[in-house]
Coordinates of C-alpha atoms and ligand atoms in Angstrom, one line a residue:
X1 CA 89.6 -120.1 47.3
X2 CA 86.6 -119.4 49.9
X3 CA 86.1 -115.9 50.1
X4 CA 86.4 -115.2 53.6
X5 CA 84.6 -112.0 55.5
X6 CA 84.7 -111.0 58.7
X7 CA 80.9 -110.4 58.4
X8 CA 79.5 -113.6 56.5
X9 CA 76.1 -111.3 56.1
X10 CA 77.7 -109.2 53.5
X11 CA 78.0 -111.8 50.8
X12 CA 74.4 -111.8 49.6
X13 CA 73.1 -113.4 46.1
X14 CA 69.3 -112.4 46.6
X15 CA 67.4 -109.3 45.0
X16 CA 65.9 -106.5 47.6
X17 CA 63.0 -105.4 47.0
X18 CA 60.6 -103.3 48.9
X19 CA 62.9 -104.3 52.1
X20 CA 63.0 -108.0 51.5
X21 CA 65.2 -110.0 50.5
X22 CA 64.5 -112.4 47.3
X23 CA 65.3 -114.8 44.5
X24 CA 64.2 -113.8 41.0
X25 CA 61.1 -114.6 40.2
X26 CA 61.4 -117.2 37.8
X27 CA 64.0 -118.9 40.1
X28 CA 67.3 -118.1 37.7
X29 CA 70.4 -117.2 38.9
X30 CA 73.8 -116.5 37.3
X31 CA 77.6 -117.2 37.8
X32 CA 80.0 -114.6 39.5
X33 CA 83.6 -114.9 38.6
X34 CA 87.1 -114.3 39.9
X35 CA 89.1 -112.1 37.4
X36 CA 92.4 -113.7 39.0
X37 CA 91.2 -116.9 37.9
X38 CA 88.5 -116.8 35.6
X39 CA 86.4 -119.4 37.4
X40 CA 83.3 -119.2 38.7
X41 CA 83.0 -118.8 42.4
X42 CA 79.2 -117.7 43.3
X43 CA 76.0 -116.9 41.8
X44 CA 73.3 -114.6 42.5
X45 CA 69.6 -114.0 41.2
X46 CA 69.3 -113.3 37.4
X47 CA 66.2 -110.6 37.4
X48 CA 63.4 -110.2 34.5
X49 CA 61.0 -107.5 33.5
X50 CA 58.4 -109.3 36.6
X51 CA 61.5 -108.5 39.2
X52 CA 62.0 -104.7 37.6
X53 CA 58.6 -104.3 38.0
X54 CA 58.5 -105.2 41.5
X55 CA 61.6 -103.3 42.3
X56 CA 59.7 -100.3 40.8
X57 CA 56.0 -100.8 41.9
X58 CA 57.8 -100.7 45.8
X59 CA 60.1 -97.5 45.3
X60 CA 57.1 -95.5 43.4
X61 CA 54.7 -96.5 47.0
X62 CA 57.8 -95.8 48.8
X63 CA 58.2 -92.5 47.1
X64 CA 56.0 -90.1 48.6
X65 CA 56.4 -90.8 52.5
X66 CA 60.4 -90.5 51.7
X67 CA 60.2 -87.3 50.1
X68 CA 57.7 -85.9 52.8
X69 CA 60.7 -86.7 55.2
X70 CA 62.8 -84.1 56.6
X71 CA 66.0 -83.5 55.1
X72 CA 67.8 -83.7 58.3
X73 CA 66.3 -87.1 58.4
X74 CA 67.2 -87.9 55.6
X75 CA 71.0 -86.6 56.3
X76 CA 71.0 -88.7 59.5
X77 CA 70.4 -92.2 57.5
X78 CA 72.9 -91.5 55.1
X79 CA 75.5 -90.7 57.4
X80 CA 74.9 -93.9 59.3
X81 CA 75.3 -95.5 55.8
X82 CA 79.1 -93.7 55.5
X83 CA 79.4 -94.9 59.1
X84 CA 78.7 -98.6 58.2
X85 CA 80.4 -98.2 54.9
X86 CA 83.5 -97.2 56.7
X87 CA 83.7 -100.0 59.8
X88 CA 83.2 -102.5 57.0
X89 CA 86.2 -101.5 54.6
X90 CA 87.9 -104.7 54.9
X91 CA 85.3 -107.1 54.1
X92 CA 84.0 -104.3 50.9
X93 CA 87.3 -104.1 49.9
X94 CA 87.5 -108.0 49.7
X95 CA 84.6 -108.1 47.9
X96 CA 85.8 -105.7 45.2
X97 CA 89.2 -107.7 44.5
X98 CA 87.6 -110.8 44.2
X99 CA 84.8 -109.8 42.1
X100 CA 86.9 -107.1 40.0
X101 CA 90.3 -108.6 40.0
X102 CA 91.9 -104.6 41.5
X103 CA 94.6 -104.8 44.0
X104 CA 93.2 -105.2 47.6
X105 CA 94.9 -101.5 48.3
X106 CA 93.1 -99.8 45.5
X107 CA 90.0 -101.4 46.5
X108 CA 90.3 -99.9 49.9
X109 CA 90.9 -96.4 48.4
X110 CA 88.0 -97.4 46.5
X111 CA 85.6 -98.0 49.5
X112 CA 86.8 -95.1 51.0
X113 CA 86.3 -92.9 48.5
X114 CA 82.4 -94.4 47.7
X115 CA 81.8 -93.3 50.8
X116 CA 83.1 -89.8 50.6
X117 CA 80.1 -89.6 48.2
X118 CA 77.9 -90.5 50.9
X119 CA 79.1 -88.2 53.6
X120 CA 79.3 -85.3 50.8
X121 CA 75.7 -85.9 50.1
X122 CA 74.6 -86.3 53.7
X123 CA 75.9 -82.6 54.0
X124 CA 74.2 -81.5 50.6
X125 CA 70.7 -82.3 51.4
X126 CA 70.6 -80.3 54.3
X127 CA 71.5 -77.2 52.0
X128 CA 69.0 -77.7 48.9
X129 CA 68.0 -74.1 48.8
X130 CA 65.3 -72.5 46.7
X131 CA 65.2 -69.0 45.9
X132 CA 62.7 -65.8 46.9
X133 CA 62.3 -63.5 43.6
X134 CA 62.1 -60.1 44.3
X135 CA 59.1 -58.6 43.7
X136 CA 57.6 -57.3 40.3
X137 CA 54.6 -56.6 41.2
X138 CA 52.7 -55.4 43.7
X139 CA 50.5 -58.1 45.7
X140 CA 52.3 -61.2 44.5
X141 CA 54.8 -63.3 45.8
X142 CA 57.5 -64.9 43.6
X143 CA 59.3 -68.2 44.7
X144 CA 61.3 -71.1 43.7
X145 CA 61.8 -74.6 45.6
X146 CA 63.8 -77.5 44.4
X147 CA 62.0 -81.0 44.3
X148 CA 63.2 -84.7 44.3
X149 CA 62.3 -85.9 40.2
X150 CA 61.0 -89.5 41.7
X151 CA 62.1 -92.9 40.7
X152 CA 65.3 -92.8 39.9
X153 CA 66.7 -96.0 37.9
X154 CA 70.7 -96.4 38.2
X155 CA 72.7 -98.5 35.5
X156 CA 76.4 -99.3 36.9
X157 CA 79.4 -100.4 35.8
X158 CA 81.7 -102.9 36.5
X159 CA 85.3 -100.7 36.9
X160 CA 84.6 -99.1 40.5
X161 CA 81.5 -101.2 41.9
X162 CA 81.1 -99.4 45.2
X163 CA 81.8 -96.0 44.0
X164 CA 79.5 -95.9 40.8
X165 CA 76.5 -97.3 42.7
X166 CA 77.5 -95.0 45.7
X167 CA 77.7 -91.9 44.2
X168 CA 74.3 -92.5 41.9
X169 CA 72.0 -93.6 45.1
X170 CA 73.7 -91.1 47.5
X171 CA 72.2 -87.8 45.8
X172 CA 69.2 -89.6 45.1
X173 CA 68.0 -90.4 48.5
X174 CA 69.7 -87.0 49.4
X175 CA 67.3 -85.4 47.2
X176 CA 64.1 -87.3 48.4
X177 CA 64.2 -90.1 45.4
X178 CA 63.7 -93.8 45.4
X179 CA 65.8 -95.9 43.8
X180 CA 65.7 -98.7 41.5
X181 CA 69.3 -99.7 40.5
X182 CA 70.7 -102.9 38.8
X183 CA 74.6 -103.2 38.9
X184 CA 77.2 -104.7 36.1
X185 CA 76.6 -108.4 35.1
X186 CA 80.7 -108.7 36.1
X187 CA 80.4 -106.8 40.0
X188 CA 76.8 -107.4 41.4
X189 CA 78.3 -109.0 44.7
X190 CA 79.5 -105.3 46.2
X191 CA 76.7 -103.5 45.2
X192 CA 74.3 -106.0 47.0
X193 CA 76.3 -105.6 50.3
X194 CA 76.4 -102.2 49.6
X195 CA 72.5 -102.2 50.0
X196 CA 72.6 -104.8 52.9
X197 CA 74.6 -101.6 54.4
X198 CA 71.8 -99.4 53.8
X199 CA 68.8 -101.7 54.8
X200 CA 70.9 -102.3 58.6
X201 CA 71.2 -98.2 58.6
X202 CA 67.7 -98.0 58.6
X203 CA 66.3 -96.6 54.8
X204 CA 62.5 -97.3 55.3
X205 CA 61.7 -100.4 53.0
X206 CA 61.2 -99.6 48.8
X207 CA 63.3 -96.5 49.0
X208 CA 66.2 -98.3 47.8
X209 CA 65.9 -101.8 45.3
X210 CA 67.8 -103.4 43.7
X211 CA 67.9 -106.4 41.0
X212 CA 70.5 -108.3 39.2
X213 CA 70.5 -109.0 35.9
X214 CA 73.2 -111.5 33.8
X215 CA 74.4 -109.8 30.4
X216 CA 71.1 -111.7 28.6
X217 CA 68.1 -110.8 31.0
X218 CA 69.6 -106.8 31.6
X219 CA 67.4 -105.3 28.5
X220 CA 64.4 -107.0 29.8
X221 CA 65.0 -105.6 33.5
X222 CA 66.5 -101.8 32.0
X223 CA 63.7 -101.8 29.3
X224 CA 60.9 -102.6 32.2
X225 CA 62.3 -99.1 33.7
X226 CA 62.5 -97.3 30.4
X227 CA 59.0 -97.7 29.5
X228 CA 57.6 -97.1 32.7
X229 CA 56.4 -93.5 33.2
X230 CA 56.6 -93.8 37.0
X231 CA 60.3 -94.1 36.8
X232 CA 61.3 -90.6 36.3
X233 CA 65.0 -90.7 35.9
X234 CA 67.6 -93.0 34.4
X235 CA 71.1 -92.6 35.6
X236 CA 73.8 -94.4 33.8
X237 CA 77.2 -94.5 33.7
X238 CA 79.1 -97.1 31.1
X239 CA 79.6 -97.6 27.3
X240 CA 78.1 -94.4 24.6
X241 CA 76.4 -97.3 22.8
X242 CA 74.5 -98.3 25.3
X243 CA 73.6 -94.4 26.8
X244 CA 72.3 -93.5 23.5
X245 CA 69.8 -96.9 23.7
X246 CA 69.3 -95.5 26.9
X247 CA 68.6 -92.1 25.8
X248 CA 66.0 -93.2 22.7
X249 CA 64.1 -95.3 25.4
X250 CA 63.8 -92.5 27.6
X251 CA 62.3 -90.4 25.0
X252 CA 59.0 -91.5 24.6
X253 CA 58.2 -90.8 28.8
X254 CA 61.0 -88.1 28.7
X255 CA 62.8 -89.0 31.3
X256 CA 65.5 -86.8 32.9
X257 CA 69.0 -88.8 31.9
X258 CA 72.1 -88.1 33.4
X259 CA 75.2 -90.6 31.2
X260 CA 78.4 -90.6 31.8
X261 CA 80.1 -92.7 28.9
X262 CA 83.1 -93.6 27.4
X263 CA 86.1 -91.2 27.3
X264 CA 89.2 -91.0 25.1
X265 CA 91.1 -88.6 27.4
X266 CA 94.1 -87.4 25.9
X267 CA 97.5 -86.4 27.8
X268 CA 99.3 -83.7 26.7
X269 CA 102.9 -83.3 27.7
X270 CA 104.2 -79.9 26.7
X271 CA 108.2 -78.7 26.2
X272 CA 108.1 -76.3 29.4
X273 CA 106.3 -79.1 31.5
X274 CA 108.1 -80.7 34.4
X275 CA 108.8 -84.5 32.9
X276 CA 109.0 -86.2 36.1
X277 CA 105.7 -84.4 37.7
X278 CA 104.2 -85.4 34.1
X279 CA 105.2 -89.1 34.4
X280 CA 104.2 -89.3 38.2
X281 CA 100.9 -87.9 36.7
X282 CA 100.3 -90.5 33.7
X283 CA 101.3 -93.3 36.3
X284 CA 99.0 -92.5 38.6
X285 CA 95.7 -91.8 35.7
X286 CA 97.0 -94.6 33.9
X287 CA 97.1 -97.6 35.5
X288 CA 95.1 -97.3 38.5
X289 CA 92.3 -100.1 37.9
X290 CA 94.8 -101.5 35.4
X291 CA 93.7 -98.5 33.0
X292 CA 90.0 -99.3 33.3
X293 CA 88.6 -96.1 34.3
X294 CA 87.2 -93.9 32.0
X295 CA 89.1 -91.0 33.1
X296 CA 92.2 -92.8 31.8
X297 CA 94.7 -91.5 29.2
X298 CA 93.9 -93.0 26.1
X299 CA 96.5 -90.7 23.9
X300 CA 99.3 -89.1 25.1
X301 CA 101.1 -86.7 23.0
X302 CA 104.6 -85.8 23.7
X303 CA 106.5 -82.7 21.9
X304 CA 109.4 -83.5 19.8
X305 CA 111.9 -82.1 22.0
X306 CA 110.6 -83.6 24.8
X307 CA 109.6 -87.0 23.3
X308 CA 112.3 -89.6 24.1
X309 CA 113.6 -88.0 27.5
X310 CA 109.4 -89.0 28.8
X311 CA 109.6 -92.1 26.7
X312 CA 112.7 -93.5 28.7
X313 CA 111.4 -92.0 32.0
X314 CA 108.1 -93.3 31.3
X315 CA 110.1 -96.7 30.4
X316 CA 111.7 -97.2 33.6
X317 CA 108.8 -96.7 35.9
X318 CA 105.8 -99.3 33.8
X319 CA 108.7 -102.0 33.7
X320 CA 108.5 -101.9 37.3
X321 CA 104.4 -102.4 37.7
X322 CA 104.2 -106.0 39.6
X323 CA 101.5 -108.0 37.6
X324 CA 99.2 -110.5 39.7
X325 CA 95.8 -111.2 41.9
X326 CA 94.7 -108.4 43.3
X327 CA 95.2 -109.7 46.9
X328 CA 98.7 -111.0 46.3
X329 CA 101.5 -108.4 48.4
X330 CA 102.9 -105.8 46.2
X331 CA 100.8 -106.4 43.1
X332 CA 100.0 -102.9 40.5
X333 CA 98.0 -104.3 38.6
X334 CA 95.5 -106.8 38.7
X335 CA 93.7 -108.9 36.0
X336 CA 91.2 -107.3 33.8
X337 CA 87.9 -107.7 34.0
X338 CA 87.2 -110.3 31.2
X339 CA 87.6 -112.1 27.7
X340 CA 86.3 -109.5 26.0
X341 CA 88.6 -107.0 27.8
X342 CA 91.7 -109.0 27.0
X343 CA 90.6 -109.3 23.2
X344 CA 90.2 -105.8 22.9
X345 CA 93.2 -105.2 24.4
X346 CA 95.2 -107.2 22.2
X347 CA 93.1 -105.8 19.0
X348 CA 94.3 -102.4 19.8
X349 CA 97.9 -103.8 20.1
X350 CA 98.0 -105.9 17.0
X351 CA 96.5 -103.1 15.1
X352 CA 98.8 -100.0 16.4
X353 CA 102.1 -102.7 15.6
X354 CA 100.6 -103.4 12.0
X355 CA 100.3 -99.8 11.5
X356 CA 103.9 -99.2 12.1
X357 CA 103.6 -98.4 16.3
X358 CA 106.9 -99.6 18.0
X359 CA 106.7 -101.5 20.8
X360 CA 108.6 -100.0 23.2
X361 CA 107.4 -102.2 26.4
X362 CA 105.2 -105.2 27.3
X363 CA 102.5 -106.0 24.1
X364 CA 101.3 -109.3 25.1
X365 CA 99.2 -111.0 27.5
X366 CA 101.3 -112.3 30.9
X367 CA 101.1 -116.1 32.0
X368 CA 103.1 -116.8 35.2
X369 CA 103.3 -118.2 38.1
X370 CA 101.8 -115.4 40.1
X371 CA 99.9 -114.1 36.7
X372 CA 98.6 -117.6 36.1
X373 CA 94.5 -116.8 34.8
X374 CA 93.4 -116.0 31.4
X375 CA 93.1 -112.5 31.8
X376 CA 96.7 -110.4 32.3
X377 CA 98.1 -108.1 30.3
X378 CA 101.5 -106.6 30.7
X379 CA 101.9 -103.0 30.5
X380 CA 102.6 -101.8 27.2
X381 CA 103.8 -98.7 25.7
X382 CA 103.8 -98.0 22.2
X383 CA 105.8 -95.3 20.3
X384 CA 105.0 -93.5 17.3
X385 CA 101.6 -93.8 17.3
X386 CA 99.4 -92.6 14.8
X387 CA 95.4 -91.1 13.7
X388 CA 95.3 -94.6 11.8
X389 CA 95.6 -97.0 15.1
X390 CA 91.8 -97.9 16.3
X391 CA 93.4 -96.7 19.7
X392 CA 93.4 -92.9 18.7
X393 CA 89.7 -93.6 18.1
X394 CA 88.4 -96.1 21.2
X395 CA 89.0 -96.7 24.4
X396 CA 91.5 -99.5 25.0
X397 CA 90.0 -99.9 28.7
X398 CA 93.6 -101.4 29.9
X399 CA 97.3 -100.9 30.6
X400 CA 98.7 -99.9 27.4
X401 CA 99.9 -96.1 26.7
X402 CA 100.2 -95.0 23.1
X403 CA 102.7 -92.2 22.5
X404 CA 102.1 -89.5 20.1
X405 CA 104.5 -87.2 18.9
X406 CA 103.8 -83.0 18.2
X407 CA 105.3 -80.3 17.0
X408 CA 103.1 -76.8 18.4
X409 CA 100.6 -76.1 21.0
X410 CA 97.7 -75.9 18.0
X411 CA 98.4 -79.1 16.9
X412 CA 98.5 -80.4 20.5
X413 CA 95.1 -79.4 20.6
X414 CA 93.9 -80.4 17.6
X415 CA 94.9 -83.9 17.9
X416 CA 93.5 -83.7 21.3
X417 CA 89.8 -82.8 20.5
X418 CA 90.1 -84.7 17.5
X419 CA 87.3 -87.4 18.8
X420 CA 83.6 -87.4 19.7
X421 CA 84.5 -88.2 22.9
X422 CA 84.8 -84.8 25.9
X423 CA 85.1 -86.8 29.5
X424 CA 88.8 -86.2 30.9
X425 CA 91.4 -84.3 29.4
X426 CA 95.3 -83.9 31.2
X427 CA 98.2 -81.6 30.0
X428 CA 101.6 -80.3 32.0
X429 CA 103.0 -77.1 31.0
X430 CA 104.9 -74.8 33.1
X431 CA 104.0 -71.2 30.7
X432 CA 101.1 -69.5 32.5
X433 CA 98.9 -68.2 29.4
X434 CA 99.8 -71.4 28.2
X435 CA 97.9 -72.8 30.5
X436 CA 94.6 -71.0 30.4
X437 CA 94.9 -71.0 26.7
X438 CA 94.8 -74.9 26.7
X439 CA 92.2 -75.2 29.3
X440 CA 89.9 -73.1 27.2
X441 CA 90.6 -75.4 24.3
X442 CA 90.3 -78.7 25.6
X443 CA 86.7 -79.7 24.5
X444 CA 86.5 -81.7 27.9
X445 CA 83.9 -81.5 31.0
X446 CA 87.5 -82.7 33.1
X447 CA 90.7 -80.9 32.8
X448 CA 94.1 -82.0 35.2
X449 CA 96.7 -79.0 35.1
X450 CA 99.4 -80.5 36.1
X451 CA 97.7 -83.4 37.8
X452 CA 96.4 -86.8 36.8
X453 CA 94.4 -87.7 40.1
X454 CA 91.3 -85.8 39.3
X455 CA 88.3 -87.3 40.8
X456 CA 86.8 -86.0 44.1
X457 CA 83.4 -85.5 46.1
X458 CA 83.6 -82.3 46.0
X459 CA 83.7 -81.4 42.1
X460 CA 81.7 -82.0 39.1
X461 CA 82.2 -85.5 37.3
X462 CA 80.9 -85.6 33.8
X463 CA 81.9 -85.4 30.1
X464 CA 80.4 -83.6 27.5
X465 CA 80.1 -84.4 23.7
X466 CA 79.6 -88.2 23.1
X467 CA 80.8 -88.7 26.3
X468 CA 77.5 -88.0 27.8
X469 CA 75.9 -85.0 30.1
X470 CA 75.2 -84.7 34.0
X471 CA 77.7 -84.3 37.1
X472 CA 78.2 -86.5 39.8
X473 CA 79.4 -85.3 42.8
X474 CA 79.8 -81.2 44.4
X475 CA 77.0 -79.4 45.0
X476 CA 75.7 -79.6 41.0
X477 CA 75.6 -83.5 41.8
X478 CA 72.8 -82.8 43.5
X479 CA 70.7 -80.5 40.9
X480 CA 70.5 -83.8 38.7
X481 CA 68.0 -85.9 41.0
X482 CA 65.8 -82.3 41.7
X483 CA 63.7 -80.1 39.4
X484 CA 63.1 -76.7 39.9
X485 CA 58.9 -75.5 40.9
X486 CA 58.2 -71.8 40.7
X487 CA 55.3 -71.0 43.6
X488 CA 53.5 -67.7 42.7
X489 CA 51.1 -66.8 45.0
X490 CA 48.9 -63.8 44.4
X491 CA 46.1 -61.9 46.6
X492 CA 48.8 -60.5 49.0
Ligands
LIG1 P1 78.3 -101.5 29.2 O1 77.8 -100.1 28.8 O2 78.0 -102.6 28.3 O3 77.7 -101.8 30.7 C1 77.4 -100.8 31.6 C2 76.1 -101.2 32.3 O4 75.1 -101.1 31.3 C3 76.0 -102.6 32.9 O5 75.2 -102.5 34.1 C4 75.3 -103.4 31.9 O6 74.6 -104.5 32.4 C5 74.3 -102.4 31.3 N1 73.9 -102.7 30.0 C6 74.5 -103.4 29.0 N2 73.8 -103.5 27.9 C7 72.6 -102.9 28.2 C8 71.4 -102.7 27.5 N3 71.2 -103.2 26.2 N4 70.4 -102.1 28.1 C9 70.5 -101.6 29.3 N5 71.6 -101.7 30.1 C10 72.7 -102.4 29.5 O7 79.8 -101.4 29.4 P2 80.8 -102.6 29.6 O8 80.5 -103.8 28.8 O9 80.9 -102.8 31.1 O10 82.1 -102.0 29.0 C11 82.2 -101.7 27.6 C12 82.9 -100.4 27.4 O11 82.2 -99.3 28.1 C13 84.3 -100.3 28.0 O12 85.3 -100.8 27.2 C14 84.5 -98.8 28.2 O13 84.8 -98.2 27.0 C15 83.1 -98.4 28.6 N6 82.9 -98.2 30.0 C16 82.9 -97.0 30.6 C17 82.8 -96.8 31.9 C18 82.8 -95.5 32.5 O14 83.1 -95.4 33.7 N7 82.4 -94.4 31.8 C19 82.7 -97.9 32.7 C20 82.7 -99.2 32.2 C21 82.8 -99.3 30.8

């Protein structure tokens, strides 16, 4: 099916580079597909280390005159980006279906709430205050200012492709960096009308680039950024394997990283805790994006008294998710993103079952006549799972909810930091000191209290452990794309 926008502009397959427009260098492109389907229904420029290169000889000229600009100018540009952003939500939020397979109404919440990042940072860069020490001495004067790092290089993923890239670039620019940024093999159709957005708003040319890559050519463009010194900082958000060959690359220029990886987030569900607030809350973490985020609930553990009244709760409401294309009425949940999604999907299935999981709901992939591509799965929920299953240890990245059973709040917590991984963590409890005693456990950089829709403009993003360092978003969002000078000026 044609993909039909209301502003034909937006679908762009070309590079941008220093404010043009281009194919990759060596003429390549590759294929985009539908999720719903799994055909191929565009193509765009496939980069290489010559197209990095470019991207990042034109944002390191275009450095210097954007950081000598004002940050009120600067403030004014992004907020006609949020502007734009926001009179094209329909024709974003197309894109975004069709490339990522999401329902058509998350993918609207999704534009919207990219564009919250730009607003928020539009706001912040007016307020990027350094600090006046009070004297120590006599005759010298003490001072701190914040300044933009440089080149920034941003690595996105494929589960929110306007928001990842949104809320990477945003700060940057806010902060006086260029930007180099290459988007997911799976999603690059968003992010290029993202920066066709930006270009009609009226970012001077080279302060924002960006190049395409297919999943063979990406180390060539990434590594082209790693080793170049002028490229200052790599921000990344997407698998740990791939941040820690992010992280050794960056060492030998010592680049400022900010990752944000893979989580395992575990949900706790506690004996005093409201079931029905607890199941809204896993429903709405859990399968928004299909249970591709990274903040969603990998484990959930239920206490024993507690553990079959959620289970049958629980029960009713994923039996009633509507599988289908994203832009089909009434559909939950969409396709996932891929092949390899599905396989993994199913490897974490098969494995929980042959290590004695029940299958309490869905378990298999979904072929019908309104599910009729390669890549559904139904939603699944497994009982009595177990430390064995390769889901208490990975991120399934799909719509399947393993439940754990506990006994005590220690062992709650035990089993809950029981992994490398620190990005989100949920529990529901009703007991007050229960509460702060759990938050302070959680080995987590993201806590919901009674609350699975976490993420905001307004507050720190970001994981700790293997699951990476850095915060997007909030007023710390901003500290990541700056580094501190201290002026001290003597002779007074
Ligand atoms: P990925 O880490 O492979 O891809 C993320 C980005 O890194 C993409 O732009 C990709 O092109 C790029 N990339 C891949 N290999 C690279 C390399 N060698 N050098 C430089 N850049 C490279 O993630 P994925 O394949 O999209 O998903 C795999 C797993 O990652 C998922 O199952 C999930 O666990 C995790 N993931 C996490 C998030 C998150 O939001 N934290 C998002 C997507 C995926």
């Amino acid at each position: 099916m044609p993909l039909l926008l209301n502003n034909p502009e937006l679908l762009r397959s070309q590079h941008f580079i220093g404010g043009t427009w281009r194919a990759a260098h060596s003429g390549a492109s590759f294929a985009v597909a539908d999720p719903a389907s799994g055909q191929d229904f565009t193509a765009v420029a496939d980069g290489d280390a010559a197209d990095a290169r470019a991207a990042s000889d034109a944002a390191h000229t275009a450095l210097e005159p954007w950081r000598q600009t004002s940050a009120r100018d600067r403030a004014r540009l992004l907020k006609r980006w949020h502007a734009l952003i926001l009179a094209n939500t329909d024709d974003l939020a197309k894109l975004i279906c069709r490339e990522q397979g999401k329902p058509l109404a998350e993918a609207r919440g999704e534009v919207a709430y990219g564009a919250t990042y730009v607003e928020w940072f539009a706001e912040e860069a007016v307020r990027a205050y350094g600090d006046v020490i009070p004297d120590q001495v006599r005759g010298k004067r003490m001072s701190v200012v914040r300044e933009a790092v440089g080149v920034v290089a941003a690595i996105t993923p494929w589960n929110f492709p306007l928001a990842m890239i949104a809320r990477k670039i945003a700060p940057a620019l806010a902060a006086g960096c260029t930007v180099v940024a290459k988007p997911a093999e799976d999603t690059p159709l968003t992010a290029l009308a993202l920066v066709w957005l930006a270009e009609q708003a009226g970012f001077p040319p080279g302060v924002i680039n960006i190049v395409c890559a297919s999943r063979t050519q990406t180390p060539a463009v990434v590594d082209d950024w790693l080793q170049d010194s002028r490229v200052r900082k790599i921000t990344f958000t997407g698998s740990t394997p791939v941040g820690k060959h992010l992280a050794r690359g960056s060492a030998s220029t010592l680049k400022k990283l900010s990752l944000e990886l893979g989580g395992n987030a575990p949900f706790i569900v506690f004996d005093d805790a409201n079931l029905d607030a607890a199941v809204n809350g896993l429903m709405a973490a859990k399968f928004r994006n299909g249970g591709q985020t990274c903040v969603s609930p990998n484990r959930v553990y239920v206490q024993d008294s507690v553990y079959q009244a959620f289970a049958d709760k629980l029960a009713a409401r994923v039996a009633a998710l509507k599988v289908g294309p994203g832009n089909a009425d009434g559909v939950q949940i969409g396709p996932m993103i891929n092949a390899r999604a599905i396989e993994k999907i199913s490897l974490h299935v098969q494995d929980a079952l042959a290590h004695g999981a029940r299958l309490l709901l869905g378990g298999s992939a979904v072929r019908n006549d309104l599910a009729s591509g390669p890549f559904y799965y139904a939603p699944t929920i497994l009982g009595d799972a177990t430390t064995d299953m390769l889901l208490f240890k990975e991120e399934t990245f799909g719509p399947v909810v393993p439940l754990f059973r506990f006994s005590s709040e220690e062992q709650a917590i035990q089993m809950a930091n029981d992994t490398p991984f620190g990005l989100a963590a949920y529990f529901y409890a009703a007991d007050a000191a229960r509460i702060w005693r759990v938050s302070n456990h959680l080995e987590s950089g993201i806590v919901g209290i009674n609350e699975g829709a976490l993420a905001s403009e307004a507050a720190p993003f970001g994981g700790v452990k293997e699951s990476g360092y850095g915060r997007e978003g909030s007023r710390y969002g901003l500290d990541d794309y700056m580094h501190t000078k201290y002026l001290c000026q003597g002779g007074l």
